[in-house]
PDB file of C-alpha atoms in Angstrom:
ATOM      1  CA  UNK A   1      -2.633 -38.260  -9.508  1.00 42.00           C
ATOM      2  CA  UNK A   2      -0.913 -36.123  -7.411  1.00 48.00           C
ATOM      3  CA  UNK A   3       0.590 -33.834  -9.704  1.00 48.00           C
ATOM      4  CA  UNK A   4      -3.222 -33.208 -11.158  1.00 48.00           C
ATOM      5  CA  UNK A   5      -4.418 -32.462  -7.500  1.00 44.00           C
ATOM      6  CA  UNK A   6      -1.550 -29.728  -6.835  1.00 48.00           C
ATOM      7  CA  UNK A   7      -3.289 -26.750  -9.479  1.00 51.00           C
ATOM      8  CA  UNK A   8      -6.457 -27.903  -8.365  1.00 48.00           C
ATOM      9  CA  UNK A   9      -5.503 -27.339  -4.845  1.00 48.00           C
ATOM     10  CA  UNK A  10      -3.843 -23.570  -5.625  1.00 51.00           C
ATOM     11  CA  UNK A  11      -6.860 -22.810  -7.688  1.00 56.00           C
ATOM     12  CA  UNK A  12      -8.877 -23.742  -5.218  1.00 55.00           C
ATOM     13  CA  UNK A  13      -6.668 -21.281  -2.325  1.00 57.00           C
ATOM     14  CA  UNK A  14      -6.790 -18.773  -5.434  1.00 56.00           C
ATOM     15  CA  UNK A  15     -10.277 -18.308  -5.126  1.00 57.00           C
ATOM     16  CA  UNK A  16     -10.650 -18.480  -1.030  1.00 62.00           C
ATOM     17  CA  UNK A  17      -8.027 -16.083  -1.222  1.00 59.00           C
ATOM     18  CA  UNK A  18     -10.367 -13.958  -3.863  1.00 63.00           C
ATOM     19  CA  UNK A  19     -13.250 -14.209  -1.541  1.00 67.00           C
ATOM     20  CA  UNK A  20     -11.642 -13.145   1.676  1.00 59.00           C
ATOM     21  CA  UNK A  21     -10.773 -10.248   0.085  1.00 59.00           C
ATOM     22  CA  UNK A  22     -14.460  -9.553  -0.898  1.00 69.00           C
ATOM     23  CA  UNK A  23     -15.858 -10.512   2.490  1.00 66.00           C
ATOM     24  CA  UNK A  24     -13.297  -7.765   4.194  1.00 61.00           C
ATOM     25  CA  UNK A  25     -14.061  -5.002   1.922  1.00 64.00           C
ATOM     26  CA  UNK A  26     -17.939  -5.677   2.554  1.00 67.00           C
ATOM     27  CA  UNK A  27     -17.141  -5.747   5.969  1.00 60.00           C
ATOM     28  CA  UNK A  28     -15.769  -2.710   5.979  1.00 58.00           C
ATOM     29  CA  UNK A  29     -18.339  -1.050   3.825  1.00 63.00           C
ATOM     30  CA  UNK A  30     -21.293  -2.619   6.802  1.00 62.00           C
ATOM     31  CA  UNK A  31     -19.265  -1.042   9.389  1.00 56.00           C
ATOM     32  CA  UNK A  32     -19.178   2.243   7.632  1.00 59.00           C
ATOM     33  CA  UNK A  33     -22.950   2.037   6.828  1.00 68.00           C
ATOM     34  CA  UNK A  34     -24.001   0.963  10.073  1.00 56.00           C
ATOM     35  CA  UNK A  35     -22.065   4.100  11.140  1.00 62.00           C
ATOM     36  CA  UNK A  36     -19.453   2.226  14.171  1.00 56.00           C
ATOM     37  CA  UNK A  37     -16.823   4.794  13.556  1.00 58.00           C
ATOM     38  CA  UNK A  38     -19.200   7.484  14.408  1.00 61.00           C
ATOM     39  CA  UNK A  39     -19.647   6.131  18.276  1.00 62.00           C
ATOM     40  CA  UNK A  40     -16.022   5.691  18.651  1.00 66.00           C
ATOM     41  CA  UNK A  41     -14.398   7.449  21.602  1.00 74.00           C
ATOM     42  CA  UNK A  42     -10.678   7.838  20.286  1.00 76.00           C
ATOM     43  CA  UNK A  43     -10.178  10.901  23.265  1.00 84.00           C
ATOM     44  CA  UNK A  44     -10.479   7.606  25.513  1.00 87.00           C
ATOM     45  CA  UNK A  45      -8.771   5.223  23.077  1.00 86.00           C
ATOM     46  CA  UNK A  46      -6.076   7.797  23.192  1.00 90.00           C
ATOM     47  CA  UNK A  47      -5.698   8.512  26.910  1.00 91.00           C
ATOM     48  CA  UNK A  48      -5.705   4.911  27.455  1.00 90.00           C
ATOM     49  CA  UNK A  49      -2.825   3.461  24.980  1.00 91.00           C
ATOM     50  CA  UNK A  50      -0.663   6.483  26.664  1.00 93.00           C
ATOM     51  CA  UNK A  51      -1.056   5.332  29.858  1.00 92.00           C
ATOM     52  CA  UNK A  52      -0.059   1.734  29.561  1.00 92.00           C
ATOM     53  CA  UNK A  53       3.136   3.531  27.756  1.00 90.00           C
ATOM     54  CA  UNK A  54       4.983   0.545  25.748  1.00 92.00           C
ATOM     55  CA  UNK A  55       2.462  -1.917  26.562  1.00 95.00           C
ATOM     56  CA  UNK A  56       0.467   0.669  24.400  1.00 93.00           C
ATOM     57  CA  UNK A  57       2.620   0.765  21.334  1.00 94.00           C
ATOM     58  CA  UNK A  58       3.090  -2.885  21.520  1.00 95.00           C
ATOM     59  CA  UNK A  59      -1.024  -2.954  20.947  1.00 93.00           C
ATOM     60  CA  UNK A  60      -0.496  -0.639  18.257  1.00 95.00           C
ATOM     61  CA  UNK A  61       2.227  -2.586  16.343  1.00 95.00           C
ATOM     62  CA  UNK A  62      -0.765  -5.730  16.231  1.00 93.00           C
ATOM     63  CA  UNK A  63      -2.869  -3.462  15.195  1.00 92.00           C
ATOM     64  CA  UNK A  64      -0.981  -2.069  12.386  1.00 95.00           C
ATOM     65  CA  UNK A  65       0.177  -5.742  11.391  1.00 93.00           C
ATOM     66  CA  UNK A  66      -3.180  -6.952  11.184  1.00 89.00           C
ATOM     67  CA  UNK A  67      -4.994  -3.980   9.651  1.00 91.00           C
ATOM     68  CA  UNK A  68      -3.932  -5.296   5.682  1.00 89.00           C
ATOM     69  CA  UNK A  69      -6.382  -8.454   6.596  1.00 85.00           C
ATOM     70  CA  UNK A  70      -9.518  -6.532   6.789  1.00 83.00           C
ATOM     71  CA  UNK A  71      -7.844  -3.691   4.349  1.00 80.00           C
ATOM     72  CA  UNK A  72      -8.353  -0.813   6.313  1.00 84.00           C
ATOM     73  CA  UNK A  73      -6.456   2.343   5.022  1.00 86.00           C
ATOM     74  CA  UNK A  74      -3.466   2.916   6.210  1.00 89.00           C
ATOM     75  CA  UNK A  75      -2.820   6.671   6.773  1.00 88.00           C
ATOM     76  CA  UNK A  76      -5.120   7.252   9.375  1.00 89.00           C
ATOM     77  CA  UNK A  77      -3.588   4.655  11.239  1.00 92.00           C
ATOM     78  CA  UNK A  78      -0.656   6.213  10.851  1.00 92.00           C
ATOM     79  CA  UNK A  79      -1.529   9.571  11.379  1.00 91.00           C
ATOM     80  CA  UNK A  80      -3.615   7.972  14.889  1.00 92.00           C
ATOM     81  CA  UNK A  81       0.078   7.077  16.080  1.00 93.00           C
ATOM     82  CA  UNK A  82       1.578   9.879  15.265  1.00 92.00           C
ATOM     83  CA  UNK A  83      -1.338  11.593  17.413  1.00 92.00           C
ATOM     84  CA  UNK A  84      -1.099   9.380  20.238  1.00 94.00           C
ATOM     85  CA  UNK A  85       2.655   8.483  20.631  1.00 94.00           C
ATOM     86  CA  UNK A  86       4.273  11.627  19.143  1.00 91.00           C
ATOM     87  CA  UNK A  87       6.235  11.952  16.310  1.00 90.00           C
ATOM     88  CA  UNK A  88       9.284   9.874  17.385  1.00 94.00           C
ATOM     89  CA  UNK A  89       7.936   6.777  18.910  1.00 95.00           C
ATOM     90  CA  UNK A  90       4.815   7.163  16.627  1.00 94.00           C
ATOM     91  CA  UNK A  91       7.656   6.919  13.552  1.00 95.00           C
ATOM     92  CA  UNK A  92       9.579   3.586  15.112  1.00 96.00           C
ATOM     93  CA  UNK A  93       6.037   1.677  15.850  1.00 96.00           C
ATOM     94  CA  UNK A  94       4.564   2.675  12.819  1.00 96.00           C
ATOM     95  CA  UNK A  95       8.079   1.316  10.854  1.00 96.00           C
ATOM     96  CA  UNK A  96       7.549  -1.962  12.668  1.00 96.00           C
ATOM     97  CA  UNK A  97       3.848  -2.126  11.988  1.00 96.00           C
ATOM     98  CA  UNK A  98       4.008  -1.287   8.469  1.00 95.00           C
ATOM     99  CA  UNK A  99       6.678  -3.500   7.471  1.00 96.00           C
ATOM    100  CA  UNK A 100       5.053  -6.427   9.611  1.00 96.00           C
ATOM    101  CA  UNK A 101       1.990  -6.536   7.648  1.00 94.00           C
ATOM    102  CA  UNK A 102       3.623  -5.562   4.489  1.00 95.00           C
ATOM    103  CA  UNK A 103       5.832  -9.324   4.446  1.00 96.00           C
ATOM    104  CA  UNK A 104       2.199 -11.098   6.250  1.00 92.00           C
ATOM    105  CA  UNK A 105       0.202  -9.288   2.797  1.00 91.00           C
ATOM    106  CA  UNK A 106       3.071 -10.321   1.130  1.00 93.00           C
ATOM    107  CA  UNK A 107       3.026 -13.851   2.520  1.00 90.00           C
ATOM    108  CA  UNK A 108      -0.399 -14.645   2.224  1.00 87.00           C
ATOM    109  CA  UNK A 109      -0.791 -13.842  -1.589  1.00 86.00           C
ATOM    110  CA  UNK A 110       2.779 -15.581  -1.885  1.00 86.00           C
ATOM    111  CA  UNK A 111       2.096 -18.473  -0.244  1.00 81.00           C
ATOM    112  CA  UNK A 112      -2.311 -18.852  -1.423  1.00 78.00           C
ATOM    113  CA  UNK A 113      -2.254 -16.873  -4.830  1.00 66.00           C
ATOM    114  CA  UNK A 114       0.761 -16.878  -7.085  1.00 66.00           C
ATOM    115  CA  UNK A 115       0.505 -20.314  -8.608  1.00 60.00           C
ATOM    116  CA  UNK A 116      -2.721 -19.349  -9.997  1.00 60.00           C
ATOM    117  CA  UNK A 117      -1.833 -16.212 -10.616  1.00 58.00           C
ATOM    118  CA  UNK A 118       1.211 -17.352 -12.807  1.00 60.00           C
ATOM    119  CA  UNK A 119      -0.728 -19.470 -14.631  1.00 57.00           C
ATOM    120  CA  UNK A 120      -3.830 -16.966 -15.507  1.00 55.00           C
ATOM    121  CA  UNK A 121      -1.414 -14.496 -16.396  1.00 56.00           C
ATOM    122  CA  UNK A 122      -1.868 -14.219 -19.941  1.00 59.00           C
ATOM    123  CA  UNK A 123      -1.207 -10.198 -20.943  1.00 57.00           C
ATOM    124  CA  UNK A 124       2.010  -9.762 -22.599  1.00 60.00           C
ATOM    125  CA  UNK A 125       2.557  -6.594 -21.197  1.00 61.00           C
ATOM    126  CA  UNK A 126       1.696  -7.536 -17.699  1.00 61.00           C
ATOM    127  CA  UNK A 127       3.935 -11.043 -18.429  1.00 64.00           C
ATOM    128  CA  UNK A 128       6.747  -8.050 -19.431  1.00 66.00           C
ATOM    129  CA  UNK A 129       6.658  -6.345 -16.034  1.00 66.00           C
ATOM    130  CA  UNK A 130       6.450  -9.658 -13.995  1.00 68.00           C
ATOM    131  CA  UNK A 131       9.785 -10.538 -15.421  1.00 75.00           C
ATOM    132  CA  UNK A 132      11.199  -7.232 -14.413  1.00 75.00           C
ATOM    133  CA  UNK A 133      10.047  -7.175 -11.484  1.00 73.00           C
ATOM    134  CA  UNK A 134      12.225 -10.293 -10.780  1.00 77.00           C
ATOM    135  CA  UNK A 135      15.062  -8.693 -12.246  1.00 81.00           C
ATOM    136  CA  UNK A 136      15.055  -4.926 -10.402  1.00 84.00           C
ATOM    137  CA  UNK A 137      12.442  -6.142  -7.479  1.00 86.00           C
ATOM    138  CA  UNK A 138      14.395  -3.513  -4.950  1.00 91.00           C
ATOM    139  CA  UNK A 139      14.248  -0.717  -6.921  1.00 89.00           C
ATOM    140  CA  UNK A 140      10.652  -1.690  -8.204  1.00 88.00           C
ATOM    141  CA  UNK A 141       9.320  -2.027  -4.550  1.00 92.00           C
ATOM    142  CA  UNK A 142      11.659   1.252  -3.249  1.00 90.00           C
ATOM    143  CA  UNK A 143       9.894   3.375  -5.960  1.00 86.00           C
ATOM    144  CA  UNK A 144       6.485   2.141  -5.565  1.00 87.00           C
ATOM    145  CA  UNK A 145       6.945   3.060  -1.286  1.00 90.00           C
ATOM    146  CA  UNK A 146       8.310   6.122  -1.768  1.00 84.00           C
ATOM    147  CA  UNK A 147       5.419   6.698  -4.456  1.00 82.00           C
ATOM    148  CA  UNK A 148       1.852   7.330  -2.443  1.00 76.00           C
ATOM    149  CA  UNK A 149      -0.474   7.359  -4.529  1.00 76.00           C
ATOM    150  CA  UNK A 150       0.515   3.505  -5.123  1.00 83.00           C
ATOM    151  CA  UNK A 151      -1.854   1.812  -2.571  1.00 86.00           C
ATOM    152  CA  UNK A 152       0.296   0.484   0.277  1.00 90.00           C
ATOM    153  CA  UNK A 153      -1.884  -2.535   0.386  1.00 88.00           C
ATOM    154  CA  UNK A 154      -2.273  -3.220  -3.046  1.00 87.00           C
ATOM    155  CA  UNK A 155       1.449  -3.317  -3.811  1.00 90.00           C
ATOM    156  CA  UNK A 156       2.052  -5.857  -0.830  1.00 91.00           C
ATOM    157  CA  UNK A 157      -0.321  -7.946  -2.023  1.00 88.00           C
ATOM    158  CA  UNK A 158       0.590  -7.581  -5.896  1.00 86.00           C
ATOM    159  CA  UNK A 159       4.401  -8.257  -4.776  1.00 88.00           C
ATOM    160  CA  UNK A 160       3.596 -11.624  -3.027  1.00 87.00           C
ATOM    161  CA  UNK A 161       1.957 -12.543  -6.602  1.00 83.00           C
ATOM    162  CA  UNK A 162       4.701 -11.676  -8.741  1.00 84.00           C
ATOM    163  CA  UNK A 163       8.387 -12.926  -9.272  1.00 83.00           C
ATOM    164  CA  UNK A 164       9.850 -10.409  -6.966  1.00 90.00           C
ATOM    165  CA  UNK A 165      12.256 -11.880  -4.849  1.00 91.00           C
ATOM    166  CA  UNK A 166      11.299 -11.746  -0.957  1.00 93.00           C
ATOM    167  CA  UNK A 167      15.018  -9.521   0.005  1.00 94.00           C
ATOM    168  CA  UNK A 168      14.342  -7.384  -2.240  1.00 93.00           C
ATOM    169  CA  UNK A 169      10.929  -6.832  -1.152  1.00 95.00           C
ATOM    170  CA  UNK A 170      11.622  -6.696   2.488  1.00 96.00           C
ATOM    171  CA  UNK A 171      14.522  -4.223   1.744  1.00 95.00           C
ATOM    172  CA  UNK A 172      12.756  -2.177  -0.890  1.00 94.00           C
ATOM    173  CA  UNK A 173      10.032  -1.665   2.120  1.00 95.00           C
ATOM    174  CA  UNK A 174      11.769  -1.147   4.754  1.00 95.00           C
ATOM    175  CA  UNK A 175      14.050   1.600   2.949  1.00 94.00           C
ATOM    176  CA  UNK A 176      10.845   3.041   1.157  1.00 91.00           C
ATOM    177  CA  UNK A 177       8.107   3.080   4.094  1.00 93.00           C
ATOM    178  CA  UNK A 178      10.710   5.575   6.414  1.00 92.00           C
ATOM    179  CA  UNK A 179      10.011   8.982   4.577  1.00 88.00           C
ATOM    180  CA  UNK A 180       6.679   8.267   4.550  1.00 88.00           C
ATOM    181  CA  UNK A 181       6.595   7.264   8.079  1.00 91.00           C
ATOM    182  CA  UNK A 182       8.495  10.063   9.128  1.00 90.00           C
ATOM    183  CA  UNK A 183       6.203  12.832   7.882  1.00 87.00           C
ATOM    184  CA  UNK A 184       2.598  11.153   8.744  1.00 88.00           C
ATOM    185  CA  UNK A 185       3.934  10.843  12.393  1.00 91.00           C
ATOM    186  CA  UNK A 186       5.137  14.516  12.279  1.00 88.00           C
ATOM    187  CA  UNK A 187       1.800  15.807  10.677  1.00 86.00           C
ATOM    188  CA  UNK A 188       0.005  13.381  13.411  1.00 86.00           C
ATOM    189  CA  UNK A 189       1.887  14.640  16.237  1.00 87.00           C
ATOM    190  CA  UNK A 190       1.235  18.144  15.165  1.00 86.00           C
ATOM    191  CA  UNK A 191      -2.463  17.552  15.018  1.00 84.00           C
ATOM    192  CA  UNK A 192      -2.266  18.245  19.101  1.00 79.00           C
ATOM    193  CA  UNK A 193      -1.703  21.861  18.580  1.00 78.00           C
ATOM    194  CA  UNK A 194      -3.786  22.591  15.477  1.00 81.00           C
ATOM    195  CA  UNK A 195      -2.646  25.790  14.357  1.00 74.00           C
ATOM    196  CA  UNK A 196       0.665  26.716  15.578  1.00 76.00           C
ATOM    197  CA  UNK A 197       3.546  27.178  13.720  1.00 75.00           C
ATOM    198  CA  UNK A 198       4.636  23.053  13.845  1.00 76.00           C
ATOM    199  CA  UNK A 199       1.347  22.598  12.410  1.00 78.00           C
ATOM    200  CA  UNK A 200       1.865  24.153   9.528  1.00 81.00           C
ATOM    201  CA  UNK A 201       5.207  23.341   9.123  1.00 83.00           C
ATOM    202  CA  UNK A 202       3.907  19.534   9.408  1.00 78.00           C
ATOM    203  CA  UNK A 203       1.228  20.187   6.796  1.00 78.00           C
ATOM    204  CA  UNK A 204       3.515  21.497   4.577  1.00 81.00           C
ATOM    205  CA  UNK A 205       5.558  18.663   4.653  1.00 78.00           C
ATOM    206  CA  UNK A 206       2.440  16.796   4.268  1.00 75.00           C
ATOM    207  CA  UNK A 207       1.456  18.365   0.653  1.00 77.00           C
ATOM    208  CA  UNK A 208       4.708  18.152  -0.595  1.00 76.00           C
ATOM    209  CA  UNK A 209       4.956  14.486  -0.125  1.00 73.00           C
ATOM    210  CA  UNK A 210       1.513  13.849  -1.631  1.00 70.00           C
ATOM    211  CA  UNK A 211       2.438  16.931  -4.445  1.00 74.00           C
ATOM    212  CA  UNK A 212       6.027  16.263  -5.678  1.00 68.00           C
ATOM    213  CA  UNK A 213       5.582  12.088  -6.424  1.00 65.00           C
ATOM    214  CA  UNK A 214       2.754  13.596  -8.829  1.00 63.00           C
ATOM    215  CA  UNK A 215       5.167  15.673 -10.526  1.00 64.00           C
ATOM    216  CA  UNK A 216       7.754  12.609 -11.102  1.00 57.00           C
ATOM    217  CA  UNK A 217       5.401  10.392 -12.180  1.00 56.00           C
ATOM    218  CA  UNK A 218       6.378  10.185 -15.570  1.00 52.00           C
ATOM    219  CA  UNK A 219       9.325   9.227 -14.310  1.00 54.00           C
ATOM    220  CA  UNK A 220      10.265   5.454 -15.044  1.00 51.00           C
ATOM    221  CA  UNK A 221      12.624   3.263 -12.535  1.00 45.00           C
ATOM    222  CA  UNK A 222      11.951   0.174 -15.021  1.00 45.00           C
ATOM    223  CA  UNK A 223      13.498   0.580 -18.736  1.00 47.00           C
TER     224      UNK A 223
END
């Protein structure tokens, strides 16, 4: 009896799983009909997390750990704490964010999903990757971080479903988010001084990391 009850019971976390995802992104979707962002004052959002100085990045670190649960993008928060903190500290909290709700994304799905998920998983080819991913998980997470047009999101999520181990995910993140992190704070910090010559340095940066990836994506860590 109680082995018949335990896929019920993952099926059944499957599919609240499922719809908690649908509910966020038509939550989002309300807020950005309903036009919320528009009557935002970030000027006084920004003054104010400077002034309580630590206390302020601490707020941003929750934020940035809870943002995958309601699956709002990630750049512009990163970008915001670039803005607001500077390039340095903007850079460390954003690390610690990132990788914070990266391993709770990757918990959740872990923990609620991958049961199911193992056991609807019925393409050969997708069966074929699964089973790589356990075997190179770190270098399959690394290339996927340093990669951004893969959704930051949608790889924590698909990681916590597959085989990959959780060290190797964790590592693979941690490693992959910094480059990433390091030029979205620059480019953020720079966006005080729009058009001086550490702006466009910054945006340079910026195009190259979104350009190059593009360039290597034919490029295969998994053989």
């Amino acid at each position: 009896m109680k082995e018949g009850m335990e896929p019920m019971a993952s099926t059944k976390s499957f599919w609240l799983l499922l719809i908690w995802f649908l509910v966020a992104a038509s939550g989002l979707l309300i807020v950005k009909w309903l036009g919320v962002w528009d009557h935002l004052d970030l000027n006084r959002i920004t003054i104010w997390l400077r002034e309580l100085g630590p206390l302020g990045g601490l707020l941003y670190i929750i934020v940035y750990t809870l943002r995958p649960l309601v699956l709002f993008p990630a750049t512009p928060v990163t970008l915001y704490g670039g803005y607001v903190f500077g390039a340095f500290w903007g850079t460390i909290y954003d690390i610690i964010g990132a990788l914070a709700g990266a391993l709770l994304s990757f918990y959740i799905t872990r923990k609620w999903g991958r049961n199911s998920f193992q056991r609807i998983l019925k393409n050969k080819r997708l069966q074929s990757f699964d089973q790589k991913a356990e075997e190179k998980g770190f270098m399959v997470v690394l290339y996927m971080r340093l990669m951004p047009f893969f959704p930051f999101d949608g790889v924590s999520y698909g990681a916590g479903l597959s085989k990959i181990r959780f060290w190797d995910y964790a590592w693979g993140t941690l490693i992959g988010i910094i480059p990433g992190a390091v030029i979205y704070n620059v480019f953020g910090a720079s966006l005080q001084d729009i058009g001086s010559g550490k702006f466009y340095a910054a945006l340079g940066m910026y195009v190259a990391f979104a350009i190059i990836p593009l360039l290597l994506k034919k490029r295969r860590v998994i053989k």
